[in-house]
mmCIF file of C-alpha atoms and ligand atoms in Angstrom:
data_model
loop_
_atom_site.group_PDB
_atom_site.id
_atom_site.type_symbol
_atom_site.label_atom_id
_atom_site.label_comp_id
_atom_site.label_asym_id
_atom_site.label_seq_id
_atom_site.Cartn_x
_atom_site.Cartn_y
_atom_site.Cartn_z
ATOM 1 C CA UNK A 1 0.000 0.000 0.000
ATOM 2 C CA UNK A 2 1.572 3.329 -1.019
ATOM 3 C CA UNK A 3 1.572 5.376 2.182
ATOM 4 C CA UNK A 4 2.983 8.492 0.612
ATOM 5 C CA UNK A 5 -0.198 9.424 -1.282
ATOM 6 C CA UNK A 6 -1.170 12.497 0.712
ATOM 7 C CA UNK A 7 -1.794 14.711 -2.323
ATOM 8 C CA UNK A 8 -5.354 15.612 -3.256
ATOM 9 C CA UNK A 9 -7.968 18.313 -3.306
ATOM 10 C CA UNK A 10 -7.294 21.628 -1.566
ATOM 11 C CA UNK A 11 -8.991 22.020 1.833
ATOM 12 C CA UNK A 12 -12.638 23.082 1.809
ATOM 13 C CA UNK A 13 -14.643 24.077 4.931
ATOM 14 C CA UNK A 14 -15.768 20.522 5.641
ATOM 15 C CA UNK A 15 -12.458 18.989 4.685
ATOM 16 C CA UNK A 16 -10.913 16.218 6.706
ATOM 17 C CA UNK A 17 -7.241 16.210 7.601
ATOM 18 C CA UNK A 18 -5.114 14.471 10.192
ATOM 19 C CA UNK A 19 -4.664 17.739 12.109
ATOM 20 C CA UNK A 20 -8.341 18.750 12.011
ATOM 21 C CA UNK A 21 -9.478 15.340 13.225
ATOM 22 C CA UNK A 22 -6.868 15.215 16.001
ATOM 23 C CA UNK A 23 -7.729 18.752 17.179
ATOM 24 C CA UNK A 24 -11.190 17.834 18.447
ATOM 25 C CA UNK A 25 -10.617 14.233 19.368
ATOM 26 C CA UNK A 26 -11.596 13.231 22.909
ATOM 27 C CA UNK A 27 -10.452 9.614 22.743
ATOM 28 C CA UNK A 28 -7.522 8.068 24.555
ATOM 29 C CA UNK A 29 -6.326 5.711 21.823
ATOM 30 C CA UNK A 30 -8.933 5.285 19.125
ATOM 31 C CA UNK A 31 -7.969 7.475 16.167
ATOM 32 C CA UNK A 32 -4.842 8.825 17.905
ATOM 33 C CA UNK A 33 -2.947 6.882 15.281
ATOM 34 C CA UNK A 34 -4.641 8.024 12.094
ATOM 35 C CA UNK A 35 -3.994 7.865 8.389
ATOM 36 C CA UNK A 36 -6.044 10.286 6.301
ATOM 37 C CA UNK A 37 -5.973 9.653 2.575
ATOM 38 C CA UNK A 38 -7.685 12.007 0.106
ATOM 39 C CA UNK A 39 -8.124 8.994 -2.158
ATOM 40 C CA UNK A 40 -7.440 5.298 -1.881
ATOM 41 C CA UNK A 41 -8.712 1.972 -3.227
ATOM 42 C CA UNK A 42 -10.426 0.859 -0.018
ATOM 43 C CA UNK A 43 -9.768 1.942 3.558
ATOM 44 C CA UNK A 44 -10.430 -1.668 4.614
ATOM 45 C CA UNK A 45 -7.593 -2.842 2.375
ATOM 46 C CA UNK A 46 -5.268 -0.151 3.752
ATOM 47 C CA UNK A 47 -6.173 -1.021 7.345
ATOM 48 C CA UNK A 48 -5.675 -4.729 6.709
ATOM 49 C CA UNK A 49 -2.256 -4.011 5.214
ATOM 50 C CA UNK A 50 -1.374 -2.020 8.326
ATOM 51 C CA UNK A 51 -2.849 -4.596 10.738
ATOM 52 C CA UNK A 52 -0.782 -7.354 9.158
ATOM 53 C CA UNK A 53 2.305 -5.222 9.799
ATOM 54 C CA UNK A 54 1.526 -4.769 13.471
ATOM 55 C CA UNK A 55 -0.513 -1.536 13.562
ATOM 56 C CA UNK A 56 -1.992 -1.080 17.040
ATOM 57 C CA UNK A 57 -5.620 -1.429 18.056
ATOM 58 C CA UNK A 58 -7.344 1.890 17.580
ATOM 59 C CA UNK A 59 -5.579 2.904 14.388
ATOM 60 C CA UNK A 60 -7.942 4.534 11.896
ATOM 61 C CA UNK A 61 -7.691 4.904 8.134
ATOM 62 C CA UNK A 62 -10.068 7.457 6.639
ATOM 63 C CA UNK A 63 -10.534 8.620 3.064
ATOM 64 C CA UNK A 64 -12.519 11.168 1.100
ATOM 65 C CA UNK A 65 -12.672 8.976 -1.950
ATOM 66 C CA UNK A 66 -12.436 5.237 -2.608
ATOM 67 C CA UNK A 67 -11.907 3.753 -6.043
ATOM 68 C CA UNK A 68 -12.790 0.236 -4.872
ATOM 69 C CA UNK A 69 -14.905 0.743 -1.754
ATOM 70 C CA UNK A 70 -16.319 -2.639 -0.795
ATOM 71 C CA UNK A 71 -19.320 -4.132 0.882
ATOM 72 C CA UNK A 72 -19.715 -7.795 1.783
ATOM 73 C CA UNK A 73 -19.111 -10.446 -0.913
ATOM 74 C CA UNK A 74 -16.927 -7.926 -2.754
ATOM 75 C CA UNK A 75 -19.922 -5.788 -3.659
ATOM 76 C CA UNK A 76 -19.268 -2.100 -4.362
ATOM 77 C CA UNK A 77 -19.729 0.700 -1.865
ATOM 78 C CA UNK A 78 -20.495 3.916 -3.716
ATOM 79 C CA UNK A 79 -19.715 7.374 -2.360
ATOM 80 C CA UNK A 80 -19.152 10.536 -4.376
ATOM 81 C CA UNK A 81 -15.849 12.129 -3.331
ATOM 82 C CA UNK A 82 -16.081 14.109 -0.071
ATOM 83 C CA UNK A 83 -19.733 13.167 0.460
ATOM 84 C CA UNK A 84 -19.370 10.554 3.173
ATOM 85 C CA UNK A 85 -17.510 9.228 6.145
ATOM 86 C CA UNK A 86 -15.441 6.294 4.864
ATOM 87 C CA UNK A 87 -13.239 4.817 7.541
ATOM 88 C CA UNK A 88 -11.738 1.617 8.842
ATOM 89 C CA UNK A 89 -10.690 0.963 12.411
ATOM 90 C CA UNK A 90 -8.154 -1.672 13.420
ATOM 91 C CA UNK A 91 -9.243 -3.512 16.562
ATOM 92 C CA UNK A 92 -7.703 -6.464 18.329
ATOM 93 C CA UNK A 93 -10.483 -7.745 20.587
ATOM 94 C CA UNK A 94 -10.051 -10.803 22.773
ATOM 95 C CA UNK A 95 -12.782 -12.677 20.907
ATOM 96 C CA UNK A 96 -13.038 -15.905 18.992
ATOM 97 C CA UNK A 97 -13.644 -15.634 15.234
ATOM 98 C CA UNK A 98 -17.275 -16.786 15.655
ATOM 99 C CA UNK A 99 -17.853 -13.739 17.902
ATOM 100 C CA UNK A 100 -16.794 -11.161 15.337
ATOM 101 C CA UNK A 101 -20.363 -9.916 14.939
ATOM 102 C CA UNK A 102 -19.867 -8.266 18.338
ATOM 103 C CA UNK A 103 -17.525 -5.817 16.617
ATOM 104 C CA UNK A 104 -20.199 -5.031 14.033
ATOM 105 C CA UNK A 105 -22.578 -4.566 16.984
ATOM 106 C CA UNK A 106 -20.409 -1.961 18.735
ATOM 107 C CA UNK A 107 -19.803 -0.120 15.455
ATOM 108 C CA UNK A 108 -23.534 -0.021 14.725
ATOM 109 C CA UNK A 109 -24.354 1.170 18.221
ATOM 110 C CA UNK A 110 -21.595 3.806 18.116
ATOM 111 C CA UNK A 111 -22.958 5.115 14.814
ATOM 112 C CA UNK A 112 -26.481 5.223 16.267
ATOM 113 C CA UNK A 113 -25.194 7.084 19.334
ATOM 114 C CA UNK A 114 -23.196 9.627 17.311
ATOM 115 C CA UNK A 115 -26.078 10.283 14.937
ATOM 116 C CA UNK A 116 -28.505 10.849 17.802
ATOM 117 C CA UNK A 117 -26.112 13.218 19.598
ATOM 118 C CA UNK A 118 -24.813 15.168 16.607
ATOM 119 C CA UNK A 119 -27.674 15.160 14.139
ATOM 120 C CA UNK A 120 -30.694 14.393 16.343
ATOM 121 C CA UNK A 121 -31.581 11.386 14.213
ATOM 122 C CA UNK A 122 -33.126 8.184 15.470
ATOM 123 C CA UNK A 123 -31.587 5.417 13.379
ATOM 124 C CA UNK A 124 -32.398 1.706 13.352
ATOM 125 C CA UNK A 125 -30.127 -1.275 12.843
ATOM 126 C CA UNK A 126 -30.948 -3.847 10.206
ATOM 127 C CA UNK A 127 -29.398 -7.292 10.530
ATOM 128 C CA UNK A 128 -26.581 -7.912 10.005
ATOM 129 C CA UNK A 129 -24.736 -4.667 9.240
ATOM 130 C CA UNK A 130 -26.936 -1.807 8.045
ATOM 131 C CA UNK A 131 -28.160 1.429 9.560
ATOM 132 C CA UNK A 132 -31.572 2.374 8.266
ATOM 133 C CA UNK A 133 -34.114 5.128 8.548
ATOM 134 C CA UNK A 134 -37.653 4.325 7.370
ATOM 135 C CA UNK A 135 -36.353 1.354 5.391
ATOM 136 C CA UNK A 136 -33.596 3.289 3.588
ATOM 137 C CA UNK A 137 -29.924 2.520 4.169
ATOM 138 C CA UNK A 138 -27.806 5.358 5.507
ATOM 139 C CA UNK A 139 -24.689 3.388 6.498
ATOM 140 C CA UNK A 140 -23.095 -0.029 6.197
ATOM 141 C CA UNK A 141 -20.449 -1.848 8.204
ATOM 142 C CA UNK A 142 -17.902 -4.318 6.872
ATOM 143 C CA UNK A 143 -15.956 -6.224 9.553
ATOM 144 C CA UNK A 144 -13.112 -8.345 8.197
ATOM 145 C CA UNK A 145 -10.962 -10.575 10.368
ATOM 146 C CA UNK A 146 -7.502 -11.984 10.515
ATOM 147 C CA UNK A 147 -7.382 -15.059 12.690
ATOM 148 C CA UNK A 148 -4.962 -17.746 13.645
ATOM 149 C CA UNK A 149 -6.697 -20.816 15.026
ATOM 150 C CA UNK A 150 -9.218 -19.991 17.710
ATOM 151 C CA UNK A 151 -7.976 -16.435 18.263
ATOM 152 C CA UNK A 152 -8.755 -13.256 16.405
ATOM 153 C CA UNK A 153 -5.545 -11.518 15.443
ATOM 154 C CA UNK A 154 -7.233 -8.343 14.224
ATOM 155 C CA UNK A 155 -10.568 -7.032 13.032
ATOM 156 C CA UNK A 156 -10.801 -4.283 10.460
ATOM 157 C CA UNK A 157 -14.117 -2.547 11.052
ATOM 158 C CA UNK A 158 -15.037 -0.530 7.962
ATOM 159 C CA UNK A 159 -17.848 1.977 8.078
ATOM 160 C CA UNK A 160 -19.436 3.900 5.233
ATOM 161 C CA UNK A 161 -21.900 6.631 6.238
ATOM 162 C CA UNK A 162 -23.825 8.668 3.652
ATOM 163 C CA UNK A 163 -23.488 12.199 4.981
ATOM 164 C CA UNK A 164 -23.930 14.855 2.275
ATOM 165 C CA UNK A 165 -25.072 13.041 -0.781
ATOM 166 C CA UNK A 166 -28.101 12.976 -2.961
ATOM 167 C CA UNK A 167 -29.249 9.342 -3.132
ATOM 168 C CA UNK A 168 -29.939 9.945 -6.850
ATOM 169 C CA UNK A 169 -26.153 10.185 -7.289
ATOM 170 C CA UNK A 170 -25.919 6.482 -6.434
ATOM 171 C CA UNK A 171 -26.552 3.672 -8.931
ATOM 172 C CA UNK A 172 -30.210 2.690 -9.268
ATOM 173 C CA UNK A 173 -29.606 -1.003 -8.628
ATOM 174 C CA UNK A 174 -28.946 -0.975 -4.868
ATOM 175 C CA UNK A 175 -29.970 -3.881 -2.621
ATOM 176 C CA UNK A 176 -31.942 -1.515 -0.388
ATOM 177 C CA UNK A 177 -33.043 2.066 -1.153
ATOM 178 C CA UNK A 178 -30.400 4.537 0.061
ATOM 179 C CA UNK A 179 -30.652 7.771 1.972
ATOM 180 C CA UNK A 180 -28.214 10.237 3.517
ATOM 181 C CA UNK A 181 -28.052 12.519 6.518
ATOM 182 C CA UNK A 182 -28.435 15.663 4.400
ATOM 183 C CA UNK A 183 -31.498 14.166 2.730
ATOM 184 C CA UNK A 184 -32.984 13.246 6.108
ATOM 185 C CA UNK A 185 -32.387 16.557 7.900
ATOM 186 C CA UNK A 186 -32.652 18.894 4.906
ATOM 187 C CA UNK A 187 -29.251 20.557 5.220
ATOM 188 C CA UNK A 188 -25.544 19.762 4.891
ATOM 189 C CA UNK A 189 -24.052 18.025 7.930
ATOM 190 C CA UNK A 190 -20.431 18.735 8.942
ATOM 191 C CA UNK A 191 -18.480 15.501 8.959
ATOM 192 C CA UNK A 192 -15.748 16.383 11.437
ATOM 193 C CA UNK A 193 -17.759 16.603 14.703
ATOM 194 C CA UNK A 194 -19.726 13.557 13.648
ATOM 195 C CA UNK A 195 -16.530 11.586 13.088
ATOM 196 C CA UNK A 196 -15.096 12.684 16.432
ATOM 197 C CA UNK A 197 -18.309 11.709 18.241
ATOM 198 C CA UNK A 198 -18.295 8.361 16.444
ATOM 199 C CA UNK A 199 -14.722 7.592 17.473
ATOM 200 C CA UNK A 200 -15.445 8.568 21.090
ATOM 201 C CA UNK A 201 -18.551 6.364 21.210
ATOM 202 C CA UNK A 202 -16.714 3.474 19.582
ATOM 203 C CA UNK A 203 -13.790 3.710 21.987
ATOM 204 C CA UNK A 204 -16.134 3.559 25.000
ATOM 205 C CA UNK A 205 -17.903 0.561 23.542
ATOM 206 C CA UNK A 206 -14.665 -1.210 22.621
ATOM 207 C CA UNK A 207 -13.293 -0.731 26.125
ATOM 208 C CA UNK A 208 -16.537 -2.133 27.553
ATOM 209 C CA UNK A 209 -16.349 -5.112 25.173
ATOM 210 C CA UNK A 210 -12.793 -5.792 26.245
ATOM 211 C CA UNK A 211 -13.978 -5.579 29.855
ATOM 212 C CA UNK A 212 -16.420 -8.430 29.192
ATOM 213 C CA UNK A 213 -19.581 -6.414 28.492
ATOM 214 C CA UNK A 214 -21.603 -7.875 25.639
ATOM 215 C CA UNK A 215 -23.333 -5.352 23.354
ATOM 216 C CA UNK A 216 -25.857 -8.038 22.443
ATOM 217 C CA UNK A 217 -28.953 -6.895 24.333
ATOM 218 C CA UNK A 218 -28.664 -3.232 23.337
ATOM 219 C CA UNK A 219 -27.976 -4.217 19.730
ATOM 220 C CA UNK A 220 -30.840 -6.685 19.459
ATOM 221 C CA UNK A 221 -33.232 -4.147 20.981
ATOM 222 C CA UNK A 222 -32.338 -1.766 18.117
ATOM 223 C CA UNK A 223 -32.809 -4.305 15.332
ATOM 224 C CA UNK A 224 -35.675 -3.374 13.059
ATOM 225 C CA UNK A 225 -35.433 -6.905 11.657
ATOM 226 C CA UNK A 226 -36.712 -8.710 14.751
ATOM 227 C CA UNK A 227 -40.421 -9.494 14.788
ATOM 228 C CA UNK A 228 -40.754 -9.002 11.021
ATOM 229 C CA UNK A 229 -41.514 -11.361 8.145
ATOM 230 C CA UNK A 230 -38.279 -11.716 6.217
ATOM 231 C CA UNK A 231 -36.803 -13.252 3.113
ATOM 232 C CA UNK A 232 -33.225 -14.399 3.551
ATOM 233 C CA UNK A 233 -30.806 -14.615 0.654
ATOM 234 C CA UNK A 234 -27.525 -16.022 1.700
ATOM 235 C CA UNK A 235 -24.991 -18.669 0.995
ATOM 236 C CA UNK A 236 -27.615 -21.304 1.881
ATOM 237 C CA UNK A 237 -31.082 -21.891 0.399
ATOM 238 C CA UNK A 238 -33.556 -19.027 -0.018
ATOM 239 C CA UNK A 239 -35.727 -18.812 3.110
ATOM 240 C CA UNK A 240 -38.891 -17.060 4.187
ATOM 241 C CA UNK A 241 -40.153 -16.765 7.719
ATOM 242 C CA UNK A 242 -40.409 -14.586 10.793
ATOM 243 C CA UNK A 243 -37.251 -13.228 12.417
ATOM 244 C CA UNK A 244 -37.751 -14.015 16.083
ATOM 245 C CA UNK A 245 -34.426 -12.851 17.497
ATOM 246 C CA UNK A 246 -30.656 -13.090 17.408
ATOM 247 C CA UNK A 247 -28.452 -15.461 19.384
ATOM 248 C CA UNK A 248 -25.407 -14.492 21.457
ATOM 249 C CA UNK A 249 -23.106 -14.526 18.442
ATOM 250 C CA UNK A 250 -25.477 -12.324 16.456
ATOM 251 C CA UNK A 251 -26.885 -15.026 14.169
ATOM 252 C CA UNK A 252 -30.466 -14.366 13.059
ATOM 253 C CA UNK A 253 -33.104 -16.865 14.196
ATOM 254 C CA UNK A 254 -35.884 -17.326 11.652
ATOM 255 C CA UNK A 255 -39.037 -19.358 12.275
ATOM 256 C CA UNK A 256 -40.179 -21.007 9.021
ATOM 257 C CA UNK A 257 -43.773 -21.773 8.048
ATOM 258 C CA UNK A 258 -43.340 -25.442 9.072
ATOM 259 C CA UNK A 259 -42.409 -24.337 12.600
ATOM 260 C CA UNK A 260 -38.715 -25.153 12.314
ATOM 261 C CA UNK A 261 -36.049 -22.674 13.374
ATOM 262 C CA UNK A 262 -33.185 -21.649 11.081
ATOM 263 C CA UNK A 263 -30.014 -20.015 12.357
ATOM 264 C CA UNK A 264 -28.644 -17.588 9.749
ATOM 265 C CA UNK A 265 -25.005 -16.615 10.116
ATOM 266 C CA UNK A 266 -24.623 -14.579 6.931
ATOM 267 C CA UNK A 267 -26.853 -13.235 4.221
ATOM 268 C CA UNK A 268 -29.089 -10.427 3.081
ATOM 269 C CA UNK A 269 -32.475 -9.904 4.602
ATOM 270 C CA UNK A 270 -35.431 -8.324 2.863
ATOM 271 C CA UNK A 271 -38.109 -7.060 5.225
ATOM 272 C CA UNK A 272 -41.629 -7.799 4.051
HETATM 273 C C1 BT5 B 301 -22.056 -2.919 3.468
HETATM 274 O O1 BT5 B 301 -22.001 -4.037 2.681
HETATM 275 O O2 BT5 B 301 -23.029 -2.270 3.696
HETATM 276 C C2 BT5 B 301 -20.698 -2.518 4.034
HETATM 277 C C3 BT5 B 301 -20.237 -1.210 3.481
HETATM 278 C C4 BT5 B 301 -18.914 -0.797 4.104
HETATM 279 C C5 BT5 B 301 -18.306 0.351 3.362
HETATM 280 C C6 BT5 B 301 -17.097 0.886 4.085
HETATM 281 S S1 BT5 B 301 -16.543 2.403 3.410
HETATM 282 C C7 BT5 B 301 -15.099 2.323 4.361
HETATM 283 C C8 BT5 B 301 -14.646 0.873 4.343
HETATM 284 N N1 BT5 B 301 -13.810 0.596 3.190
HETATM 285 C C9 BT5 B 301 -14.405 -0.257 2.336
HETATM 286 O O3 BT5 B 301 -13.908 -0.654 1.253
HETATM 287 N N2 BT5 B 301 -15.603 -0.633 2.816
HETATM 288 C C10 BT5 B 301 -15.867 -0.021 4.103
HETATM 289 P P1 BT5 B 301 -23.291 -4.789 2.115
HETATM 290 O O4 BT5 B 301 -24.270 -5.060 3.202
HETATM 291 O O5 BT5 B 301 -22.757 -5.929 1.343
HETATM 292 O O6 BT5 B 301 -23.932 -3.746 1.160
HETATM 293 C C11 BT5 B 301 -23.382 -3.443 -0.091
HETATM 294 C C12 BT5 B 301 -24.514 -3.014 -0.973
HETATM 295 O O7 BT5 B 301 -25.020 -1.749 -0.513
HETATM 296 C C13 BT5 B 301 -24.110 -2.781 -2.416
HETATM 297 O O8 BT5 B 301 -24.167 -3.958 -3.162
HETATM 298 C C14 BT5 B 301 -25.166 -1.775 -2.875
HETATM 299 O O9 BT5 B 301 -26.366 -2.434 -3.253
HETATM 300 C C15 BT5 B 301 -25.470 -0.992 -1.616
HETATM 301 N N3 BT5 B 301 -24.764 0.303 -1.564
HETATM 302 C C16 BT5 B 301 -23.586 0.659 -2.121
HETATM 303 N N4 BT5 B 301 -23.254 1.921 -1.815
HETATM 304 C C17 BT5 B 301 -24.246 2.393 -1.020
HETATM 305 C C18 BT5 B 301 -24.489 3.610 -0.357
HETATM 306 N N5 BT5 B 301 -23.634 4.640 -0.399
HETATM 307 N N6 BT5 B 301 -25.628 3.727 0.374
HETATM 308 C C19 BT5 B 301 -26.510 2.709 0.472
HETATM 309 N N7 BT5 B 301 -26.345 1.518 -0.130
HETATM 310 C C20 BT5 B 301 -25.213 1.359 -0.850
#
């Protein structure tokens, strides 16, 4: 990964920079080690590269533009340059690989917390990794792990949040309709205070996780998926049923028409 690429657009009022982010940061370690890139392929790829070379927990890679921003299953994440918060956090939680959804949980809850505090928005979580408002996706989380045996070596927690974008700028063929903060509140939203609030909320939640506190109950209470009729498209067969809850590892429990219970570890859920 070429680390020297710090060239890019000239600063604008809402511009991100290492200095501007550090100036208002209230965290102890999360984001204290930060790489800002005007443009990159994918912040998750950069963070993984750094994690493999020993970068510490709490290091953040953030970009204004991604040429190959990714979702799950190598799907594209679209974000017009400068419109979004696109960041990846390196974490090294004492979890087993099967528990990695707990990292997605704390990221989702930290985003919810920051959006409530900074923008006054009530945002829901949609299993497994989306933030939604009235059925439209405003953010997505992509947690990728490096593991050796039964131990997680690192987790790269990537977050893409649609801040100041017109959903019409995005391709028409999205899995779920998209929205953005500016669309929801009717004005441009400064990214810097939102980012700083997000990092502070995530640090608190990561410290709690490391202290043995599970985010499970708070996360499941926020899931708009639970209690709904769903269609599940995943690696396994296509399923339809009622989402009745999530287990400790964050797998979705779906009751099928024949009364049987399916445990879904990965997939896309359509709410009916
Ligand atoms: C996600 O995947 O939602 C995870 C997105 C994570 C993106 C961040 S940006 C910083 C970091 N670096 C990366 O390279 N990635 C992370 P998934 O649930 O698979 O959803 C992907 C799908 O969302 C795509 O196939 C589109 O249908 C849709 N999509 C793409 N861009 C979108 C956007 N801006 N808003 C809403 N939906 C979008």
